[in-house]
Short mmCIF file of C-alpha atoms in Angstrom, two decimals:
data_model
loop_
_atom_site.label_atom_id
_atom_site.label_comp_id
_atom_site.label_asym_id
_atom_site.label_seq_id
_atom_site.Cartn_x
_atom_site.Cartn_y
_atom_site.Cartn_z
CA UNK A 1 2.15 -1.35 12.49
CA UNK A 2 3.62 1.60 13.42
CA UNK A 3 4.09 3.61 10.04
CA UNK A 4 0.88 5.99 10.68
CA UNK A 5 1.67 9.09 12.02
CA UNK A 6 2.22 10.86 8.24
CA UNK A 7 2.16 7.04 6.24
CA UNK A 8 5.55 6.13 4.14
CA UNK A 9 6.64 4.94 0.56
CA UNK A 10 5.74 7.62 -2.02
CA UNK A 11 2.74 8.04 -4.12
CA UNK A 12 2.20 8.47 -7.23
CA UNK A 13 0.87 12.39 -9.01
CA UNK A 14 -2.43 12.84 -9.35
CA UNK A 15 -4.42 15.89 -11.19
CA UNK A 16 -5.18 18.28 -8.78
CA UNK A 17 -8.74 18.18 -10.14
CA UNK A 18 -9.09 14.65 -8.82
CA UNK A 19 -8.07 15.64 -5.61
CA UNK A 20 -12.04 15.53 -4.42
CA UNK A 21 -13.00 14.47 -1.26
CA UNK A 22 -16.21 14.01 0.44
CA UNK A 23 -19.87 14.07 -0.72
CA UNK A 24 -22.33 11.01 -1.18
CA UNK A 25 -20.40 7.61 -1.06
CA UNK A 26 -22.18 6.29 -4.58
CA UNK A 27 -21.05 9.62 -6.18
CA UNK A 28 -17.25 9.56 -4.62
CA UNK A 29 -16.97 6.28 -6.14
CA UNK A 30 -18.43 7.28 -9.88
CA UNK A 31 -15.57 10.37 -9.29
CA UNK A 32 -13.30 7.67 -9.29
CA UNK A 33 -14.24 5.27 -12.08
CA UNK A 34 -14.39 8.73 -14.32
CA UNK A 35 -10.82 9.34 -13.28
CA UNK A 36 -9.86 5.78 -13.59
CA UNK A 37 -10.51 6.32 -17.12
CA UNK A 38 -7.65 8.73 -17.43
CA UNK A 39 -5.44 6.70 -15.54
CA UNK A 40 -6.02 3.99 -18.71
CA UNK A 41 -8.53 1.76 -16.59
CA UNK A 42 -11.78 0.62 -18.18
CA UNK A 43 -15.15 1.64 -16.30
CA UNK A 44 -15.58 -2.61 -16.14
CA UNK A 45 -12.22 -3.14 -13.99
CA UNK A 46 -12.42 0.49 -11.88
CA UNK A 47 -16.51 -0.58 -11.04
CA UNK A 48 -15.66 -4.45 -10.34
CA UNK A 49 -12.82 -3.47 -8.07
CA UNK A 50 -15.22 -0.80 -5.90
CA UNK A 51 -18.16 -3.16 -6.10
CA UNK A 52 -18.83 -3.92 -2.55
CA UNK A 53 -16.66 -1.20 -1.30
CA UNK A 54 -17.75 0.15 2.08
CA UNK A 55 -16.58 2.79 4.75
CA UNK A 56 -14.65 1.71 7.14
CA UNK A 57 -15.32 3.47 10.53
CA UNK A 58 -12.03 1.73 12.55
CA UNK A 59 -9.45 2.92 9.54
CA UNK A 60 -10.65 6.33 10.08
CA UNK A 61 -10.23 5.71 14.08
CA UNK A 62 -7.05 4.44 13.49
CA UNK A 63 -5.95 7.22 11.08
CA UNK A 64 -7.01 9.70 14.25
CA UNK A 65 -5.05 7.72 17.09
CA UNK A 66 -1.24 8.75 16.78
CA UNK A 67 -1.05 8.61 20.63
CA UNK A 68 2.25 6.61 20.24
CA UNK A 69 4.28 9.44 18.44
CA UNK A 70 3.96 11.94 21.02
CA UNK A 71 6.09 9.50 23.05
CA UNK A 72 9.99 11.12 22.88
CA UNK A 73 12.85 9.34 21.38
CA UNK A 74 13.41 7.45 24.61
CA UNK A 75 10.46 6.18 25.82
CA UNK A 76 9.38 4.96 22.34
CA UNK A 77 12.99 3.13 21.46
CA UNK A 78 12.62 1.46 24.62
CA UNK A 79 8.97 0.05 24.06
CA UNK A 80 10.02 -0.84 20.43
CA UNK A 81 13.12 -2.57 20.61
CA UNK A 82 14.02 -5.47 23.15
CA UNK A 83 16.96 -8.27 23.64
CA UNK A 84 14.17 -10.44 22.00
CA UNK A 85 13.60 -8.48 19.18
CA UNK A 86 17.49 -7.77 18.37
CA UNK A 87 17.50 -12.01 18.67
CA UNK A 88 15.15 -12.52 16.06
CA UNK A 89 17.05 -10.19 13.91
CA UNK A 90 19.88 -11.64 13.65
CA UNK A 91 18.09 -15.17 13.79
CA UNK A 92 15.92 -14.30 10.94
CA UNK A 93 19.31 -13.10 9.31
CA UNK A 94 20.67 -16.28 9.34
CA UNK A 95 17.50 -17.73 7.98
CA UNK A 96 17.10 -15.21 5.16
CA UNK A 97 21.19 -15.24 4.57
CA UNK A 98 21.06 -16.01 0.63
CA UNK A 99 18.65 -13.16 -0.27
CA UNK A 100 20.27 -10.73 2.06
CA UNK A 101 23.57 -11.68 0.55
CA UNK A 102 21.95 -10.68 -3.12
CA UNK A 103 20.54 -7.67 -1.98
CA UNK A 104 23.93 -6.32 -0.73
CA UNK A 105 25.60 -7.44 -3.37
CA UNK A 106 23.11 -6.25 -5.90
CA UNK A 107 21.93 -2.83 -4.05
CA UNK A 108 24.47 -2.18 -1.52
CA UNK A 109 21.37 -1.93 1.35
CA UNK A 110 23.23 -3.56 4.55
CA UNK A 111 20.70 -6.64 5.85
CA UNK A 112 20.23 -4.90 9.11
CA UNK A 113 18.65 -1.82 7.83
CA UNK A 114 15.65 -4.06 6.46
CA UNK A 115 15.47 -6.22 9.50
CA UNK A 116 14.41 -3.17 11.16
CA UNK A 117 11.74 -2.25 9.22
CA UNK A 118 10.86 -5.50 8.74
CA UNK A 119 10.64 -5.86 12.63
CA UNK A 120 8.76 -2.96 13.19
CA UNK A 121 6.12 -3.16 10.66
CA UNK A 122 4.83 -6.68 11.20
CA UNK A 123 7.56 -8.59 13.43
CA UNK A 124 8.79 -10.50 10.76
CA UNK A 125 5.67 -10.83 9.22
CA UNK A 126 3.22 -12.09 12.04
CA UNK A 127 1.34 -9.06 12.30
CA UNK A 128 0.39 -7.63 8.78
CA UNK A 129 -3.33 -6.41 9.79
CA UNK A 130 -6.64 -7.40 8.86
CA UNK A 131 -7.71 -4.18 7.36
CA UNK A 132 -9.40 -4.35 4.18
CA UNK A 133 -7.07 -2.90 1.59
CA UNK A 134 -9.23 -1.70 -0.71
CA UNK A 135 -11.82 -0.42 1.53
CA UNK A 136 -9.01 1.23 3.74
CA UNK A 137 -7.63 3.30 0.67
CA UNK A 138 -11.40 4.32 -0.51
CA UNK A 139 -12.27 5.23 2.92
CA UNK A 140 -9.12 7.43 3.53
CA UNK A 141 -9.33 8.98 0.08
CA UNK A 142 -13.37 9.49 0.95
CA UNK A 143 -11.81 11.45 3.85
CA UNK A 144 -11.01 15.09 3.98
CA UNK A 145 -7.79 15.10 6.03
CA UNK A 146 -5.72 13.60 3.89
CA UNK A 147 -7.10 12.53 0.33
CA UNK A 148 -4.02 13.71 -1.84
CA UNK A 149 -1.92 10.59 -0.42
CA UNK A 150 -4.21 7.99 -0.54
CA UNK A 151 -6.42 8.68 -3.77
CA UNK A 152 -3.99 7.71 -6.12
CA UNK A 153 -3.34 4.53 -4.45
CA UNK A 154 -6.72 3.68 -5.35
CA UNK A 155 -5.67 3.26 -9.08
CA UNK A 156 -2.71 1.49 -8.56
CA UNK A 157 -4.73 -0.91 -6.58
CA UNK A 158 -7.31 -0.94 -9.34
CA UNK A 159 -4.18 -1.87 -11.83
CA UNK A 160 -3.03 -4.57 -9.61
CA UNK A 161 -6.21 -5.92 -9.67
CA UNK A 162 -6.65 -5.90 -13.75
CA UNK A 163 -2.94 -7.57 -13.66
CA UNK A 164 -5.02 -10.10 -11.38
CA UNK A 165 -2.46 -9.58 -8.42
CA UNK A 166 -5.11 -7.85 -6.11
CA UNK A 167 -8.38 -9.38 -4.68
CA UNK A 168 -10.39 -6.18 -3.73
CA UNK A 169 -12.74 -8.91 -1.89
CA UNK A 170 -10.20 -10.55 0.31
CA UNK A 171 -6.75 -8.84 0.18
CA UNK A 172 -5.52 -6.83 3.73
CA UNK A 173 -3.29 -5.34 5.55
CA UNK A 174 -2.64 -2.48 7.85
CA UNK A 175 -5.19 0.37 7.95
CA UNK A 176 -3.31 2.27 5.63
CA UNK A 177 -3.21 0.55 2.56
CA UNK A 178 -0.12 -1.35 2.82
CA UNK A 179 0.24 -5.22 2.27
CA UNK A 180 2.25 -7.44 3.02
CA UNK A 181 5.35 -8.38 5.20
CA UNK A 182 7.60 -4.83 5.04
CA UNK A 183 3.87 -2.68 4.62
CA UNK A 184 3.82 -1.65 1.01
CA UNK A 185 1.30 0.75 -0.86
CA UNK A 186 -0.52 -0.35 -4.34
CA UNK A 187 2.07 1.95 -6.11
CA UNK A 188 5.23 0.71 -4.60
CA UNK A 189 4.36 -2.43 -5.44
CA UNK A 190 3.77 -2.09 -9.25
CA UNK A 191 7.02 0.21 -9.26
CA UNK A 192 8.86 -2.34 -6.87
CA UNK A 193 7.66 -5.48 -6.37
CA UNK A 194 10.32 -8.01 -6.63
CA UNK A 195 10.17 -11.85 -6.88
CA UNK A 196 13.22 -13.00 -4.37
CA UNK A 197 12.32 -16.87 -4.42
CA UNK A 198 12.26 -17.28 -8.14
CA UNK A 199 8.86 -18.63 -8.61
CA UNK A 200 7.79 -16.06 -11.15
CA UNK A 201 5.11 -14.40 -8.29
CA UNK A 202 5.54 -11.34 -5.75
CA UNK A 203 3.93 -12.31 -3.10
CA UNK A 204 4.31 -9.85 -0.32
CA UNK A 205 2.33 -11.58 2.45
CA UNK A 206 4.07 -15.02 2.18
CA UNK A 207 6.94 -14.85 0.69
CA UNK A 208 9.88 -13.47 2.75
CA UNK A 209 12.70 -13.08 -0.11
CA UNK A 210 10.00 -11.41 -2.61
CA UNK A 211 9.47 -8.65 1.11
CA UNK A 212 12.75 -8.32 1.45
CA UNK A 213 14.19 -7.96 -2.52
CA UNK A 214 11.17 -5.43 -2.91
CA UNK A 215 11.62 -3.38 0.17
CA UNK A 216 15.12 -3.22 -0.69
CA UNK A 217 13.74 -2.16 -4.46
CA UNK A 218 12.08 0.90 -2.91
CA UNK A 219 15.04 1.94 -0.64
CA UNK A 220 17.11 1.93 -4.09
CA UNK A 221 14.83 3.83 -5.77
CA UNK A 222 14.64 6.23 -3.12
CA UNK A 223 18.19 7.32 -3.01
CA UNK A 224 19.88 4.74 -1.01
CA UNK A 225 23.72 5.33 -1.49
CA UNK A 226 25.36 1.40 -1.68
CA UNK A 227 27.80 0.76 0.88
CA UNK A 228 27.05 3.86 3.19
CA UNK A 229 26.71 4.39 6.47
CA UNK A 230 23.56 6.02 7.63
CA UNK A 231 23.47 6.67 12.04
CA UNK A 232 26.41 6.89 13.77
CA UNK A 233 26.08 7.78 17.95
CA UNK A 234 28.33 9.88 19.00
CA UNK A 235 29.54 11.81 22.11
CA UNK A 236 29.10 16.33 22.06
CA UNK A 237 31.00 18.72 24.28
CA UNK A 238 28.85 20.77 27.24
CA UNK A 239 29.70 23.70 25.04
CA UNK A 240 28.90 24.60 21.37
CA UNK A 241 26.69 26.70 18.78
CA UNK A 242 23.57 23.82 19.38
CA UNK A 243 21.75 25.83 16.39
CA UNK A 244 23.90 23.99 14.36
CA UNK A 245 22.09 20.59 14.99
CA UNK A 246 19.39 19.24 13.45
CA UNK A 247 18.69 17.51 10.00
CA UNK A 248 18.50 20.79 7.98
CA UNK A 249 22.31 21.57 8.56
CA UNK A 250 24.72 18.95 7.28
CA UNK A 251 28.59 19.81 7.69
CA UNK A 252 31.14 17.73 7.38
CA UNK A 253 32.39 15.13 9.54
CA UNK A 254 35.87 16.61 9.59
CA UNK A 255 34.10 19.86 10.91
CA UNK A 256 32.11 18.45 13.29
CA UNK A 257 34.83 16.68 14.85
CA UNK A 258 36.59 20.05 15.27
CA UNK A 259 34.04 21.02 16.99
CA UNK A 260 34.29 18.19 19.48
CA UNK A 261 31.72 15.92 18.66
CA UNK A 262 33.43 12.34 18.44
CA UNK A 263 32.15 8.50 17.53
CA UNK A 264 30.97 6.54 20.58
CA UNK A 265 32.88 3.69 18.75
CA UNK A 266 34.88 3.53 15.84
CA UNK A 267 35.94 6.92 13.55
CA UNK A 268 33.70 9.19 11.60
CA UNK A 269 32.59 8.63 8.96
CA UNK A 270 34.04 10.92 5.89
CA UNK A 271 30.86 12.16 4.61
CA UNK A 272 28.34 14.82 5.26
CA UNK A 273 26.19 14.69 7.95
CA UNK A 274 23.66 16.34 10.49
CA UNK A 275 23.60 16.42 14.25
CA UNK A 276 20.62 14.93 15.77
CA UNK A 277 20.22 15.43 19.16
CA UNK A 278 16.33 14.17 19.65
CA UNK A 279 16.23 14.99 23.62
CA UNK A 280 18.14 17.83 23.51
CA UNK A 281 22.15 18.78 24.59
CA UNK A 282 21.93 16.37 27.42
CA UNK A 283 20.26 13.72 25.85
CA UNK A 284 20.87 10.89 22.93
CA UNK A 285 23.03 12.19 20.00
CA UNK A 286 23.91 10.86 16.66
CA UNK A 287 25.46 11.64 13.64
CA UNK A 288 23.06 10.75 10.39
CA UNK A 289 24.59 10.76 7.11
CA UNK A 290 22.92 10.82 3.79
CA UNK A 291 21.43 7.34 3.93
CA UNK A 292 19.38 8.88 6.13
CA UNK A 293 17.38 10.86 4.12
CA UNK A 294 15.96 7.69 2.63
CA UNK A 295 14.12 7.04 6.25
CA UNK A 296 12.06 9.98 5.76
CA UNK A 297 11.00 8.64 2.13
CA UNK A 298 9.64 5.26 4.29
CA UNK A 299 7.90 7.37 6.96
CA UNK A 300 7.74 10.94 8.14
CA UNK A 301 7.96 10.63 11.50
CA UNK A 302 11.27 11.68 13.12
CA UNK A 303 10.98 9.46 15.97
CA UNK A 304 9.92 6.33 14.62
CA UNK A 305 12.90 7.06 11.80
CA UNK A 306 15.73 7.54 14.25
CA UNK A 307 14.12 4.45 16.01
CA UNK A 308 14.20 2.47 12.70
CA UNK A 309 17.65 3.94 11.99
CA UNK A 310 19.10 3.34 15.13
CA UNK A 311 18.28 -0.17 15.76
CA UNK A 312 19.19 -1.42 12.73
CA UNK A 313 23.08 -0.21 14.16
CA UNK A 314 21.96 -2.64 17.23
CA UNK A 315 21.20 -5.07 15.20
CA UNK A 316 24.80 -4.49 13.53
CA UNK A 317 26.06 -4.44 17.22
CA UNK A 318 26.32 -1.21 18.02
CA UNK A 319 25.95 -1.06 21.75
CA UNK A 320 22.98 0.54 23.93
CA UNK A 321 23.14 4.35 23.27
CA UNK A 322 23.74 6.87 25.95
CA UNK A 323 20.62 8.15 27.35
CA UNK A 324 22.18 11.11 29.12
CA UNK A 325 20.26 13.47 31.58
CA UNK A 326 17.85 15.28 29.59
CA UNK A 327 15.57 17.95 30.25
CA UNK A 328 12.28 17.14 30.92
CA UNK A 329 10.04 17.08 28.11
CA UNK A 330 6.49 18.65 27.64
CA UNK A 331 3.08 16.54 27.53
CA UNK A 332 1.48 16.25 24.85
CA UNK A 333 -1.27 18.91 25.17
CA UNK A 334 1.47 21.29 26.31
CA UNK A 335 3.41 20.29 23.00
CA UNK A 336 -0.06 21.31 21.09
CA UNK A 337 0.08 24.41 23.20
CA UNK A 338 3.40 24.88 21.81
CA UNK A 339 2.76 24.62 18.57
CA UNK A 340 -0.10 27.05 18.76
CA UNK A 341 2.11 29.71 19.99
CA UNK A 342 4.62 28.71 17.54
CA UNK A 343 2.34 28.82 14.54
CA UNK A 344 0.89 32.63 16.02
CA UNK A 345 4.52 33.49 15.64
CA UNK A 346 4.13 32.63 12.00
CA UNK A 347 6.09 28.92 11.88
CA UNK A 348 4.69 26.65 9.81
CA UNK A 349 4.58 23.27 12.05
CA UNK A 350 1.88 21.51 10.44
CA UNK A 351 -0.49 21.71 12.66
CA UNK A 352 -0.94 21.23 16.76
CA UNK A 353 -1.42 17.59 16.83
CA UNK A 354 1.38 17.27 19.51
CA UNK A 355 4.02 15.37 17.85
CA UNK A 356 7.71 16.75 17.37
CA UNK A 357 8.11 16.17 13.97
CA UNK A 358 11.13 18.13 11.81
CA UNK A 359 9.06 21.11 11.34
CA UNK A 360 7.97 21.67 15.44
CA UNK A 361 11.82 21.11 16.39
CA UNK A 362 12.98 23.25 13.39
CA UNK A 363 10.26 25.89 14.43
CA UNK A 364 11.26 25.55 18.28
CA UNK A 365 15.24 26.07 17.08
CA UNK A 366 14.65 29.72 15.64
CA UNK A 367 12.56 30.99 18.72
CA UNK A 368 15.23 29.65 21.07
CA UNK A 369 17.52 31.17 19.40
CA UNK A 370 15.69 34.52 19.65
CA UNK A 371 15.19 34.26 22.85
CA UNK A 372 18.71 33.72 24.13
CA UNK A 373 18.30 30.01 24.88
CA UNK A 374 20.65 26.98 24.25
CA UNK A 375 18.98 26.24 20.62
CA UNK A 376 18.76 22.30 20.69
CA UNK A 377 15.31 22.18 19.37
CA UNK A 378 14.21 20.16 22.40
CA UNK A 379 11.00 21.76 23.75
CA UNK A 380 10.75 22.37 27.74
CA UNK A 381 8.49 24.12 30.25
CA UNK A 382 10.73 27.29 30.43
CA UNK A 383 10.53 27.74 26.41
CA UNK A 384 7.00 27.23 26.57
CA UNK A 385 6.49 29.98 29.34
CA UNK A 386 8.62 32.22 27.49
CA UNK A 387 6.63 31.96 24.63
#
C-alpha cells in the first residue's frame, strides 16, 4: 500500500470540538461514544464496536515511515511499474471486461485509470494488509499528528458495523483504515460502496466488480469528467517562461502549444491544462488536464499521483516516457533543509518532512523566480546554497 504519505478518499466533517486527541486511552474512547451520540449512534453499538480496542504501536510506525515519497518522480515510477505489472493490467482487463464495460458506459471512468490504482494499492487485490481496521483508525485518531482525518472515520466504521457490514473483531486492511481491494475508508464506503456482481452485498475484499464499480463511485463523485483525458506527455522547448508550469496555472492547450510545447504522440487535447514538469526543464513533462484534479482527491502525494496517472496511459499504451537529463536532485535531509529555509522565508510548505509535495515545489517556484533562476520548481544544490 502505498497511499500513506497524506492518506486519500475524503472524510467526512466533524465538530471542531470533537477534534480531541490524546489523554488516557479509557477516556479517549468514552470522548468518542459521547460524540457517537451526536452522530445518531447508540452508546450500545459505539461501546460494542471499541470493546477490545487497543493501540496499535506498528500503525503509528507505519504512519511515521514515508521514506518512499522522498524518492523523485523517476526513481519511484521505475520501482512501481514493470512489463509484469502493465501484463496483469491488461490481463486482469480482459478478466474484469463486463464490469469495466458498465463502468464506462455508466461513468465515463476509462478501465485503465482504475487498473492503476487497483495495481498499486494491493496488486489486484493480493496485498490488502493485515492491519486491524478498527484499531488502526482509533489509534490514529488517539494520535496527535493527524486526528482531524481519521476521527470521523471512526463513526462511519461504527455505522457500518450497526448496518452489520463491519466486524470491529476481525475486519483489516492497510494501516490506514482502508479495506478492501482499491483501499477504501469507512466513509467512502457508506457514500460509495457499490455491488458490481449483483448479489445484493459490497464486498470490498472479495469481490472484484463490487472494488471496481465502487472505486469508480468515488472517482464520480469526486469530479471525474466522463470521457476526458487526464495526462498527456509531451515534448517543451530549451526556452520558455518555466514559472508558468506547475498544477496551479492551467492555460489552454491552444496556448501552450504556441508556446512550443507539443504531444509526444497524438494532438492536444482541447481543454485546459497545467504543465508538469516533476524533474525539472530537462526532465519528464506532461500535460494534466482536469481529470487530474480527481488524483489529488485519492491521495495527496504528487508523486505517487503522476505515477498513478501516468501508468494508467501505459496501460492504455502510451509508450515509456522520456526521462531526459535532469538536474540532480537534493537528498532528503537537504530537501528538509530546504524547506526550513523556505518556511523562514515565510512559505507555507507543510512542514520539513522532506517530500516535494505541491506546496514545497510551489514554494521553491517563487524564490527561483526571485532569485533570477530558471523557475521549474525542481529543487537543486545551487538553489539550496542560494538560499
Amino acid at each position: 500500500m502505498f497511499r500513506s504519505a497524506v492518506f486519500a478518499f475524503t472524510v467526512l466533517a466533524a465538530p471542531v470540538a470533537a477534534q480531541t486527541c490524546g489523554g488516557s486511552w479509557a477516556a479517549f474512547q468514552d470522548g468518542l461514544v459521547a460524540e457517537a451520540a451526536t452522530h445518531g449512534i447508540s452508546e450500545s453499538t459505539a461501546r460494542g464496536f471499541l470493546a477490545g480496542a487497543r493501540q496499535d504501536a506498528e500503525v503509528l510506525a507505519a504512519d511515521r515511515r514515508q521514506g518512499v515519497f522522498q524518492r523523485d518522480f523517476i526513481d519511484f515510477s521505475r520501482r512501481l511499474i514493470s512489463n509484469n505489472r502493465i501484463e496483469n493490467a491488461r490481463a486482469q482487463s480482459s478478466r474484469q471486461d463486463a464490469i469495466f464495460d458498465r463502468i464506462e458506459a455508466e461513468m465515463g471512468i476509462p478501465r485503465e485509470v482504475l487498473l492503476a490504482f487497483w495495481a498499486f494499492e494491493t496488486d489486484f487485490g493480493a496485498v490488502q494488509g493485515n492491519f486491524n481496521t478498527r484499531d488502526a483508525l482509533v489509534t490514529l485518531a488517539h494520535d496527535c499528528r493527524r486526528p482531524e482525518l481519521f476521527r470521523p472515520q471512526i463513526f462511519s466504521a461504527m455505522e457500518l458495523y450497526a448496518r452489520g457490514d463491519l466486524d470491529p473483531a476481525t475486519t483489516t486492511g492497510a494501516w490506514a483504515g482502508e479495506i478492501g481491494m482499491v483501499q477504501m475508508l469507512p466513509g467512502d464506503i457508506i457514500e460509495n460502496g457499490r455491488d458490481g456482481d449483483g448479489d445484493g452485498q459490497v464486498s470490498l475484499k472479495t469481490s472484484a466488480p463490487d472494488a471496481l464499480l465502487s472505486g469508480a463511485s468515488v472517482l464520480s463523485s469526486l469530479g471525474w469528467v466522463p470521457n476526458q483525458p487526464w495526462l498527456q506527455e509531451v515534448t517543451v522547448p530549451s526556452q520558455m517562461d518555466w514559472a508558468l508550469s506547475g498544477t496551479e496555472t492551467t492555460l489552454p492547450a491552444s496556448q501552450w502549444a504556441a508556446m512550443g510545447v507539443a504531444s509526444r504522440s497524438g494532438a492536444l487535447a482541447e481543454l485546459p491544462a497545467s504543465l508538469i514538469l516533476p524533474m525539472g526543464r530537462n526532465g519528464p513533462a506532461f500535460l494534466a488536464y482536469p481529470n487530474f484534479d480527481v488524483y489529488f482527491e485519492w491521495n495527496q502525494s504528487f508523486t505517487y499521483v503522476l505515477t498513478a496517472a501516468y501508468f494508467a496511459t501505459r496501460i492504455g499504451g502510451a509508450q515509456v516516457y522520456n526521462a531526459g537529463n535532469p538536474e540532480a536532485g537534493l537528498s532528503g535531509d537537504q530537501i528538509q533543509q530546504l524547506q526550513r529555509k523556505l518556511e523562514a522565508r515565510g512559505h507555507d510548505v507543510g512542514g520539513a518532512d522532506g517530500i516535494i509535495g505541491a506546496r514545497t515545489r510551489a514554494a521553491i517556484q517563487v524564490e527561483q523566480t526571485r532569485l533570477g533562476m530558471p523557475a521549474d520548481a525542481w529543487p537543486t544544490a545551487a538553489l539550496l546554497s542560494a538560499l
